Short mmCIF file of C-alpha atoms in Angstrom, two decimals:
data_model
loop_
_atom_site.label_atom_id
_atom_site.label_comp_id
_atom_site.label_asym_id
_atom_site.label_seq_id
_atom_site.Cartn_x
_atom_site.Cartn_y
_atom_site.Cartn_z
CA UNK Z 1 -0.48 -20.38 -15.40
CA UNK Z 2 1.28 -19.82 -11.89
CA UNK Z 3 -0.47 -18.01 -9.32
CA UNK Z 4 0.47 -16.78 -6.18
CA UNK Z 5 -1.82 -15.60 -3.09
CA UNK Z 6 -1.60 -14.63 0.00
CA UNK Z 7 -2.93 -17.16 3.01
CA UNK Z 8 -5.97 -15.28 3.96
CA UNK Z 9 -6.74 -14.38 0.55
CA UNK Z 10 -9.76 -16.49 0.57
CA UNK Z 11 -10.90 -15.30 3.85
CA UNK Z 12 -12.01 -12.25 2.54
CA UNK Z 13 -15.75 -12.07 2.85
CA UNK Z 14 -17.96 -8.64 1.55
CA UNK Z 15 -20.34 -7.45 4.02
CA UNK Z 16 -22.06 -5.36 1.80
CA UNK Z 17 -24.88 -3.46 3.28
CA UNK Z 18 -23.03 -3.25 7.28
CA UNK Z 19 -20.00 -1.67 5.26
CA UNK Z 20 -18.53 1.19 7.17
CA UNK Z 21 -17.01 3.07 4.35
CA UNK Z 22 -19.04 1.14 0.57
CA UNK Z 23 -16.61 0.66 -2.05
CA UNK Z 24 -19.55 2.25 -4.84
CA UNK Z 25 -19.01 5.44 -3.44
CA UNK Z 26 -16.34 7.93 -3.83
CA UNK Z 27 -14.93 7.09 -7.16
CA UNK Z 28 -15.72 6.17 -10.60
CA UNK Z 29 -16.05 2.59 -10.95
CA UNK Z 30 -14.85 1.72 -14.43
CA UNK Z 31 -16.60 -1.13 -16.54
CA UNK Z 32 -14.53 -3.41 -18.70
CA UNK Z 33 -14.85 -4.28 -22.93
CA UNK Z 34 -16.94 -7.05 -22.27
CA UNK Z 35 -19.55 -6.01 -19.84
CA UNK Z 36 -20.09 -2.82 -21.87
CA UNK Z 37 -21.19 -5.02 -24.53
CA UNK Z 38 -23.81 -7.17 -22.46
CA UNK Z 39 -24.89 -3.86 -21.08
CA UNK Z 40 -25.43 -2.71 -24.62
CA UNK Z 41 -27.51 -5.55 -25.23
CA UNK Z 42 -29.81 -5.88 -22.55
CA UNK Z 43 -33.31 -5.74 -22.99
CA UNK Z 44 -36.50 -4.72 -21.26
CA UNK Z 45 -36.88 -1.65 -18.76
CA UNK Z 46 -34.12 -2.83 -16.29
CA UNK Z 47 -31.57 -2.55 -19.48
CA UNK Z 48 -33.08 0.93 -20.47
CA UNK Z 49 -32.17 1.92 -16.77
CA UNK Z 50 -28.93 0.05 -17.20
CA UNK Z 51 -27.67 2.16 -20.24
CA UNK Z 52 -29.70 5.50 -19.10
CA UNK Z 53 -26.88 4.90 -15.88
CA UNK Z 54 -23.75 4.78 -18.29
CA UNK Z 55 -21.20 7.33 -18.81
CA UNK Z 56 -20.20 5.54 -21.85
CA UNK Z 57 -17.63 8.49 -23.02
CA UNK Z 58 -15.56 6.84 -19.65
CA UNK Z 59 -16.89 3.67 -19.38
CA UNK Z 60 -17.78 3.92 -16.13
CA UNK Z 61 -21.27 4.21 -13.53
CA UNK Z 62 -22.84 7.70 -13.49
CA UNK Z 63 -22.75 8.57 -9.80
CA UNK Z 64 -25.41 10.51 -7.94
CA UNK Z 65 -23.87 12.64 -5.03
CA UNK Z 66 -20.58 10.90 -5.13
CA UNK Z 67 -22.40 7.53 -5.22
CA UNK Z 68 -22.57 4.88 -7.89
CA UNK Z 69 -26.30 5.11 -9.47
CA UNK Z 70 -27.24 1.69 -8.66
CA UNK Z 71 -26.49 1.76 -4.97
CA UNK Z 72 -29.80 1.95 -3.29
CA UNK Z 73 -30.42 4.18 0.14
CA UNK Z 74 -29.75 0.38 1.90
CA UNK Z 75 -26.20 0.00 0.44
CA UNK Z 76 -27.42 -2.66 -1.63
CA UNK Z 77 -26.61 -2.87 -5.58
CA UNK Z 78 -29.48 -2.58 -7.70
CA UNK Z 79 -27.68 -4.19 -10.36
CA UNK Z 80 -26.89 -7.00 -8.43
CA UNK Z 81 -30.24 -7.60 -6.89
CA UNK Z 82 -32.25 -7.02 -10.11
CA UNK Z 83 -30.02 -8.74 -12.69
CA UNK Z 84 -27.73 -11.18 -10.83
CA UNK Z 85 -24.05 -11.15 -10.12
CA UNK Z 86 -23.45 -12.79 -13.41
CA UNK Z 87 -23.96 -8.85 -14.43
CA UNK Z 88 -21.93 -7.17 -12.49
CA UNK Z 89 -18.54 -6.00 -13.86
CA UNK Z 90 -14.73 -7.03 -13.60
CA UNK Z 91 -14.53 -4.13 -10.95
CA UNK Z 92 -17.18 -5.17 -8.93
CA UNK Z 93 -17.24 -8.62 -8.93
CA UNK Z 94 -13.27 -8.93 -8.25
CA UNK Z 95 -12.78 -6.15 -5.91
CA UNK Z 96 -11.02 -5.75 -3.44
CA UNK Z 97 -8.97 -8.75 -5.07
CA UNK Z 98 -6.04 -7.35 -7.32
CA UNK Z 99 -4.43 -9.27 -9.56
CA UNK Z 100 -1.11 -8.26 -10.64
CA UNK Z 101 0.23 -9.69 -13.98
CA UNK Z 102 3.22 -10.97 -15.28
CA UNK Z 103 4.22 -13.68 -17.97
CA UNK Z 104 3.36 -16.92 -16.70
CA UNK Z 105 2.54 -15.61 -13.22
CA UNK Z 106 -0.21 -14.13 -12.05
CA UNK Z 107 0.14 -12.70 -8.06
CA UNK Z 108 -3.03 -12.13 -6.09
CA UNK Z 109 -3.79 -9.86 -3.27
CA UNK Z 110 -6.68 -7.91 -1.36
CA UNK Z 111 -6.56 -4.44 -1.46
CA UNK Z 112 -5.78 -2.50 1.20
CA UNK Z 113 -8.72 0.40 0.43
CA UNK Z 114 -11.24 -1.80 1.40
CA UNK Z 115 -12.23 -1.58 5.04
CA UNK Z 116 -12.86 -5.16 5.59
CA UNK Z 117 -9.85 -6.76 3.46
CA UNK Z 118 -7.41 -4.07 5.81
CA UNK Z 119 -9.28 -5.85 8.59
CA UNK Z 120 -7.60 -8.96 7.43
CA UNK Z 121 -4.42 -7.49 6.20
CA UNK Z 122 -3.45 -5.66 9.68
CA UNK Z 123 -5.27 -7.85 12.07
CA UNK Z 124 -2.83 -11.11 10.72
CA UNK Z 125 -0.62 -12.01 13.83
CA UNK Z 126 1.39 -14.38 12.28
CA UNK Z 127 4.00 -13.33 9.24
CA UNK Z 128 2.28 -13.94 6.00
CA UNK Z 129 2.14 -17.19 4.04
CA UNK Z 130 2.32 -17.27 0.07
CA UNK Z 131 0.38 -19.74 -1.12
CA UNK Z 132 1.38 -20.81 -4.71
CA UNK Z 133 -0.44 -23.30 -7.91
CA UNK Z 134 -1.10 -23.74 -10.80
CA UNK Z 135 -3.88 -24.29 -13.41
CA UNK Z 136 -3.95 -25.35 -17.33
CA UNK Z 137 -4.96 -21.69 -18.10
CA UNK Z 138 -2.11 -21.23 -20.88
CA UNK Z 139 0.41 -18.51 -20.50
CA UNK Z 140 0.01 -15.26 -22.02
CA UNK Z 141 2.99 -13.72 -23.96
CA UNK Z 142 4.17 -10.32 -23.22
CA UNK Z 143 6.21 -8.41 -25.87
CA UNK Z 144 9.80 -7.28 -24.67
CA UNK Z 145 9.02 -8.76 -21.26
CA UNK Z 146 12.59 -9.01 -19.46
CA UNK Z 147 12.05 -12.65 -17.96
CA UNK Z 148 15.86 -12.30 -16.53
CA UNK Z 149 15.16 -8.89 -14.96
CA UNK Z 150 11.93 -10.68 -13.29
CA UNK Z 151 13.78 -13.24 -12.07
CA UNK Z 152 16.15 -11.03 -10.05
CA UNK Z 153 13.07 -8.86 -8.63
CA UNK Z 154 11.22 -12.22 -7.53
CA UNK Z 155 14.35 -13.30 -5.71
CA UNK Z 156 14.92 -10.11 -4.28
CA UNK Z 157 11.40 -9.96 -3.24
CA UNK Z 158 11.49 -13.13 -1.47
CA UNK Z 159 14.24 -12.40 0.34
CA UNK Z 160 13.33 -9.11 0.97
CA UNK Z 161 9.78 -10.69 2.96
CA UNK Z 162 11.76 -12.82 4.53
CA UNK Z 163 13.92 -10.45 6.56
CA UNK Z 164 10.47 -8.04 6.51
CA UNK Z 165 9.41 -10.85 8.89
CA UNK Z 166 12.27 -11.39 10.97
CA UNK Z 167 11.03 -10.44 14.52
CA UNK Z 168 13.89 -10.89 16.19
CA UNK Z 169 15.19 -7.56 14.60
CA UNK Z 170 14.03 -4.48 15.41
CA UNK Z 171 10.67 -3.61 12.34
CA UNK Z 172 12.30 -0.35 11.61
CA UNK Z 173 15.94 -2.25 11.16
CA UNK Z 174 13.85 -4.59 8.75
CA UNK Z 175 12.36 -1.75 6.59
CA UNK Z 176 16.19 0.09 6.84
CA UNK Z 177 18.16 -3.12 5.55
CA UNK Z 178 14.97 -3.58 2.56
CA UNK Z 179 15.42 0.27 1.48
CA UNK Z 180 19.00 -0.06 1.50
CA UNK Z 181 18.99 -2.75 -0.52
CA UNK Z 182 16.67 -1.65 -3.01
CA UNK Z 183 19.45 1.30 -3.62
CA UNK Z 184 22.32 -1.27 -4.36
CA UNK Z 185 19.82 -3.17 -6.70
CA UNK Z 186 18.78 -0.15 -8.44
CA UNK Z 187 22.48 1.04 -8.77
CA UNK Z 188 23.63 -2.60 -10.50
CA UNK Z 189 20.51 -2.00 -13.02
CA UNK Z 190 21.53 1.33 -13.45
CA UNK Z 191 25.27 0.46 -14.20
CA UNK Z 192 23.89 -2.24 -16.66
CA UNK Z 193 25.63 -5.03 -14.39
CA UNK Z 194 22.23 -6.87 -13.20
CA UNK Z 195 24.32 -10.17 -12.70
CA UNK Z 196 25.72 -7.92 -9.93
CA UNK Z 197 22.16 -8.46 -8.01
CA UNK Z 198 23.31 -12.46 -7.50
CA UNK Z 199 26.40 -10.91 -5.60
CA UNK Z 200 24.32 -8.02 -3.61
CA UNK Z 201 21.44 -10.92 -2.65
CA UNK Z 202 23.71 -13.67 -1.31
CA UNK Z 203 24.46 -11.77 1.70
CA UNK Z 204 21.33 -9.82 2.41
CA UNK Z 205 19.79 -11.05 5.55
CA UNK Z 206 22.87 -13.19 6.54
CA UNK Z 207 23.72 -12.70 10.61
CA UNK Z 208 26.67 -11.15 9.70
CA UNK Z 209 25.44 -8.28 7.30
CA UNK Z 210 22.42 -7.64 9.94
CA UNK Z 211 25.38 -7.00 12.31
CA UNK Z 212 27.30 -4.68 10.24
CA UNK Z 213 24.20 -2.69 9.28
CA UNK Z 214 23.43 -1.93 13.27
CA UNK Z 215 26.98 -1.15 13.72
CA UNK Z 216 26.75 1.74 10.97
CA UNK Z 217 23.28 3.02 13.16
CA UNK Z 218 24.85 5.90 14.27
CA UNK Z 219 25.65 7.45 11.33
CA UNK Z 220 22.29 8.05 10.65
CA UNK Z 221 21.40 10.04 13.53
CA UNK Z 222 18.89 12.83 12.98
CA UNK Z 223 18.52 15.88 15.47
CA UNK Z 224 14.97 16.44 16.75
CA UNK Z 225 14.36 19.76 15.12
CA UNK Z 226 15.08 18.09 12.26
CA UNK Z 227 13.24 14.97 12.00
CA UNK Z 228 10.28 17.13 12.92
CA UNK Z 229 10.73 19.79 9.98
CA UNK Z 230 11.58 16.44 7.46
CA UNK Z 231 8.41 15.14 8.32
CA UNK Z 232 6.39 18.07 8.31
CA UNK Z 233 7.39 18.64 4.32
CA UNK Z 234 6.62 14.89 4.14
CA UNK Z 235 3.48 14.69 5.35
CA UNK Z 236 2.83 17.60 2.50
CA UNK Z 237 3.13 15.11 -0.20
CA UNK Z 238 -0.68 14.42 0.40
CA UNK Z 239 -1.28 18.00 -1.53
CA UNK Z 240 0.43 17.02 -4.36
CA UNK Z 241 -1.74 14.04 -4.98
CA UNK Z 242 -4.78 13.73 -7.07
CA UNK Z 243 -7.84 14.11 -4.65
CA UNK Z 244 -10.35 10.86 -4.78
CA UNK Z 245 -12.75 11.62 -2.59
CA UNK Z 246 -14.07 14.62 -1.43
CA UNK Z 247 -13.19 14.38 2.04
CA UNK Z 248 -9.63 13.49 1.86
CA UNK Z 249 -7.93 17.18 1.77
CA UNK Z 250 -9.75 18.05 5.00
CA UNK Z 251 -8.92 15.14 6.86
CA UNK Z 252 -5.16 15.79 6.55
CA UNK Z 253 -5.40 19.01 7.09
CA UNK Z 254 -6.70 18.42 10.33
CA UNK Z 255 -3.71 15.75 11.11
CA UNK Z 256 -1.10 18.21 10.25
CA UNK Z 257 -2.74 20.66 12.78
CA UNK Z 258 -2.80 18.26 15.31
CA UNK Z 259 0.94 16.98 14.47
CA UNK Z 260 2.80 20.37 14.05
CA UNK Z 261 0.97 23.23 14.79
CA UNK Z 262 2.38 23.42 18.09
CA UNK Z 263 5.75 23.53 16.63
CA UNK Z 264 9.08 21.55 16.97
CA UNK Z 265 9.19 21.00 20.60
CA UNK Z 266 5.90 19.84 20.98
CA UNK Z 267 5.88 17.95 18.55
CA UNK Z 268 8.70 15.35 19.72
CA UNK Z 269 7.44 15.33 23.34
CA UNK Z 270 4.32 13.92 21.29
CA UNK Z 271 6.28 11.23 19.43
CA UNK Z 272 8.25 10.09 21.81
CA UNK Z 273 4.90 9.60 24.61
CA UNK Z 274 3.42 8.11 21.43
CA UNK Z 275 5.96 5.62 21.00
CA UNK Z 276 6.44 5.28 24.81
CA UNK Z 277 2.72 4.22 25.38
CA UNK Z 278 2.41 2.45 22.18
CA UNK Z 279 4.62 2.43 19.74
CA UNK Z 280 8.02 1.51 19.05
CA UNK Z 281 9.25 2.42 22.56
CA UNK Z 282 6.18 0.60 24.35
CA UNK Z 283 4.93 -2.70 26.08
CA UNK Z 284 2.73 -2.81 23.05
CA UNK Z 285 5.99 -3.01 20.98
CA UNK Z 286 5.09 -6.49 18.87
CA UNK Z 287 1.46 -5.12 18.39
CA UNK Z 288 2.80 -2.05 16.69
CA UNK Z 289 5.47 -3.72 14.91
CA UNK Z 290 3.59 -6.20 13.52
CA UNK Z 291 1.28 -3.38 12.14
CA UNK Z 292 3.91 -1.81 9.80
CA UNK Z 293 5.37 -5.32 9.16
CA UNK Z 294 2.16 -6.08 7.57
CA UNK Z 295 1.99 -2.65 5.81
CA UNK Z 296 5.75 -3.48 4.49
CA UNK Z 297 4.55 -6.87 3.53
CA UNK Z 298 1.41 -5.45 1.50
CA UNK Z 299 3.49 -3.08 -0.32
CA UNK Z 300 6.24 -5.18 -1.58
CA UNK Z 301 4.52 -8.15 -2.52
CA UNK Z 302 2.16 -6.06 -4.64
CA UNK Z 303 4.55 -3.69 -6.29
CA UNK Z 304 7.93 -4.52 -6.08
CA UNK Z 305 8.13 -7.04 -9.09
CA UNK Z 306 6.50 -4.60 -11.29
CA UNK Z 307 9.88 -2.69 -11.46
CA UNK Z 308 10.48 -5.42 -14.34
CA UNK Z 309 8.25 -2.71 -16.68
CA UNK Z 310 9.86 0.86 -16.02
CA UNK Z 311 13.45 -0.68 -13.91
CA UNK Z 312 11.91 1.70 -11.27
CA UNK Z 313 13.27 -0.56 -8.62
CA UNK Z 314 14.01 1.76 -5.78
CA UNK Z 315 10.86 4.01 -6.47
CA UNK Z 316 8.51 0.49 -5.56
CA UNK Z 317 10.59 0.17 -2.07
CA UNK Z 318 10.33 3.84 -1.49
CA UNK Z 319 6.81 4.38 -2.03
CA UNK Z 320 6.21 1.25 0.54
CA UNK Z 321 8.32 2.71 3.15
CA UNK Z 322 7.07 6.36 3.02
CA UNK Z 323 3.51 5.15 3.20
CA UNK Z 324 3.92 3.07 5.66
CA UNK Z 325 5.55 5.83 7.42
CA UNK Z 326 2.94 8.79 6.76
CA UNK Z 327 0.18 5.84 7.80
CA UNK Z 328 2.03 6.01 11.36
CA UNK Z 329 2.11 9.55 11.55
CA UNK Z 330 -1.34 9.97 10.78
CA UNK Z 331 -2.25 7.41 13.04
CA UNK Z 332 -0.20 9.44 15.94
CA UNK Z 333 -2.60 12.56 15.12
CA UNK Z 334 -5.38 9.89 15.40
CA UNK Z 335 -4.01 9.45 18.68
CA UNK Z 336 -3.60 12.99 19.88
CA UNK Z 337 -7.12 13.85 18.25
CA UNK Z 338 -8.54 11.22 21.34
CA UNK Z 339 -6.60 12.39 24.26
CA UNK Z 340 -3.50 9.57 23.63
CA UNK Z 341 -6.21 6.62 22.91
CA UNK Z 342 -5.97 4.81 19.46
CA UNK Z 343 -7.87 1.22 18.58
CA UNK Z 344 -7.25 -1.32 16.36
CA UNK Z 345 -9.98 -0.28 14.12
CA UNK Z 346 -9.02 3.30 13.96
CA UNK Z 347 -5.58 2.34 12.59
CA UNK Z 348 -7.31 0.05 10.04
CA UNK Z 349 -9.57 3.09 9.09
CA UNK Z 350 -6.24 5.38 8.64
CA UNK Z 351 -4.92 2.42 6.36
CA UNK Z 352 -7.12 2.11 4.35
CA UNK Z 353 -8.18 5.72 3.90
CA UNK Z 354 -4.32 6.34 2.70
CA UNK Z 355 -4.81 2.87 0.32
CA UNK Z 356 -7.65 4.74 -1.03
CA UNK Z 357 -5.97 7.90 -1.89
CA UNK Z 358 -2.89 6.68 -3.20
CA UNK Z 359 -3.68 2.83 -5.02
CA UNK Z 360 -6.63 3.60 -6.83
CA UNK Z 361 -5.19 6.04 -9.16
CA UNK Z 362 -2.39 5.38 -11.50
CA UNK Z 363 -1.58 9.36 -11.35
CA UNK Z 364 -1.13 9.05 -7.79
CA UNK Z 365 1.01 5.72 -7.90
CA UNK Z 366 3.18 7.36 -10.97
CA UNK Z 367 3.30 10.96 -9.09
CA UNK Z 368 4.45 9.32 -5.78
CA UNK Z 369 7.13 7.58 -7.58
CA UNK Z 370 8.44 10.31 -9.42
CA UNK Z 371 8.26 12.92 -6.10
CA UNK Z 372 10.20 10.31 -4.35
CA UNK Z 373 13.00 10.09 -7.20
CA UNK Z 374 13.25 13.58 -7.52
CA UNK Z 375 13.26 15.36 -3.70
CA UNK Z 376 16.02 14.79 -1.55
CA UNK Z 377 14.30 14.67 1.41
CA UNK Z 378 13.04 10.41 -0.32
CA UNK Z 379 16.79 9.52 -0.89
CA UNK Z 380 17.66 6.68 0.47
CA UNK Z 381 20.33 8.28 3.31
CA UNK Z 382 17.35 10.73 4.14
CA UNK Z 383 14.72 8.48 4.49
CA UNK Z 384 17.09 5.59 6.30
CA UNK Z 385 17.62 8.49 9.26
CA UNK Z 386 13.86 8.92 9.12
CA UNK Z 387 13.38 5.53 9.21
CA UNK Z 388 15.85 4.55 11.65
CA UNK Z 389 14.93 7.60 14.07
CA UNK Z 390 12.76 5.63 16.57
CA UNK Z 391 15.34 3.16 16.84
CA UNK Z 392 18.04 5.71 18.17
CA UNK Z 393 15.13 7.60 20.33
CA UNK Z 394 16.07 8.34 23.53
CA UNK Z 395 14.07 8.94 27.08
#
């Protein structure tokens, strides 16, 4: 079996108890086959607690007030400190490590959601390293898997990071020439021509095509009345998502006050001292582009390949780009909220708050998909002007 991980995969360390926001709280944490069994099984009065703490009908922890019944008024898992770690579940002893799966390969990451792992994730400096090896584990065969579809998507993907982490182009430049290619991938593999790909990938990234795409800037020029109304409906998106925890709908509620209530006007004097102090536009540009480089980086490594099971291929580079795009904006209400001050840890919290909402729930992965295939405001010429916007900011 191949694997592939990132370089500071094996940094991660939990910090369980000084945890700022404890991953056995919020949402249901869902035991595998195999555990359930042991847990079936065990004996004496730490096992009658042990099944007495089961929602068995789900398969997952019974929570008390939003919390995961074994997580003790310290922070600490009961479960873990009375019966050993050998005990604990697939979900708790692997996360916030995600494996995705495909045949023959099997592609690592940290998750995003938790605090500690976006910690890692945004504060990386340099571009990301993927580490690859292998092991005598023997490959598992997957029925109808399209090997020669993979193959595309993992050469796309590759050179897709590799222009992701280009900084001598502009970030949002990068993330326009990814989307944009996506669209011409997903329209060979919609045409039934995927040999087509080889053609579309041989110049992606070249000098020359980087050229020619600034050249063609212009065209995507958005006024400011607009850009402010596209993402207002944008930033709505968060309401049509399933709600994990209980806090969420509140939260952007209050960052959509902040961003728009003042209307139009206000609004893009607020972006554009946003991006003047900090952002795009600032002396704090590589800080700030290295941020959403990283987000990019996340995205597409994790989900981009799995376009080889529903030939979604422009849905996995959309859903990257608009929430890497909503995680700035809320992150420019975070700003506003403190009177124009925003740290390096509040931008990790707004991360991984948005991770949490949108990753750990299929529903909300499948539903962002499918509102970004069907609205016009997530085709690709509509998001490329969002996208491209900051670029083509003036004053």
């Amino acid at each position: 079996m191949k694997y592939t991980i990132p370089h500071y995969f094996e940094d991660f360390k939990c910090v369980a108890a000084e945890c700022e926001d404890t991953c056995c709280a919020g949402w249901a944490i869902m035991i595998d086959e195999e555990t359930l069994d042991k847990y079936k099984n065990m004996e004496g009065a730490f096992g009658n607690r042990l099944r007495n703490s089961i929602d068995w009908e789900n398969g997952s922890f019974c929570q008390y007030e939003k919390r995961c019944v074994f997580l003790n008024d310290d922070n600490l898992c009961d479960l873990h400190l009375e019966a050993g770690e050998h005990m604990l579940c697939d979900t708790c002893r692997d996360y916030p490590r995600h494996m995705e799966e495909f045949e023959g390969v099997r592609e690592g990451s940290l998750s995003l959601s938790c605090i500690e792992a976006a910690k890692l994730i945004l504060g990386c400096k340099a571009p990301v390293q993927f580490i690859s090896f292998e092991d005598d584990v023997e490959d598992e065969e997957y029925e109808d898997f399209d090997y020669l579809l993979y193959t595309k998507l993992s050469d796309a993907r590759e050179k897709i990071l590799k222009v992701l982490q280009n900084r001598d182009m502009d970030i949002m430049m990068r993330i326009g020439m990814v989307l944009e290619l996506a669209q011409k991938m997903q329209d060979a593999l919609d045409d039934g021509e995927i040999f087509r790909i080889d053609d579309i990938l041989e110049s992606f990234g070249e000098m020359e095509a980087a050229l020619e795409f600034e050249k063609g800037l212009s065209k995507y020029r958005i006024g400011e009345n607009e850009y402010c109304a596209t993402m207002r409906k944008m930033f709505r998106v968060f309401s049509k998502l399933e709600v994990l925890k209980e806090d969420w709908p509140e939260y952007v509620k209050k960052a959509e006050f902040t961003l728009y209530a003042d209307g139009q006007s206000a609004y893009e004097s607020h972006r554009r001292s946003f991006h003047k102090m900090m952002g795009l536009k600032s002396s704090q540009y590589e800080s700030w582009a290295v941020y959403l480089e990283q987000l990019m980086v996340y995205f597409v490594f994790t989900y981009f390949c799995g376009a080889v099971y529903d030939d979604n291929i422009l849905g996995k580079m959309q859903t990257a780009v608009v929430s890497t795009i909503l995680i700035q904006e809320l992150a420019m209400a975070r700003w506003l909220e403190q009177g124009k001050s925003l740290s390096f840890q509040e931008f990790v919290d707004i991360a991984h708050r948005v991770s949490r909402e949108i990753e750990h729930s299929d529903v909300n992965l499948v539903r962002l998909e499918k509102i970004c295939e069907k609205m016009p405001m997530f085709s690709t010429e509509e998001l490329m002007r969002v996208v491209l916007s900051v670029i083509l900011l003036e004053g």
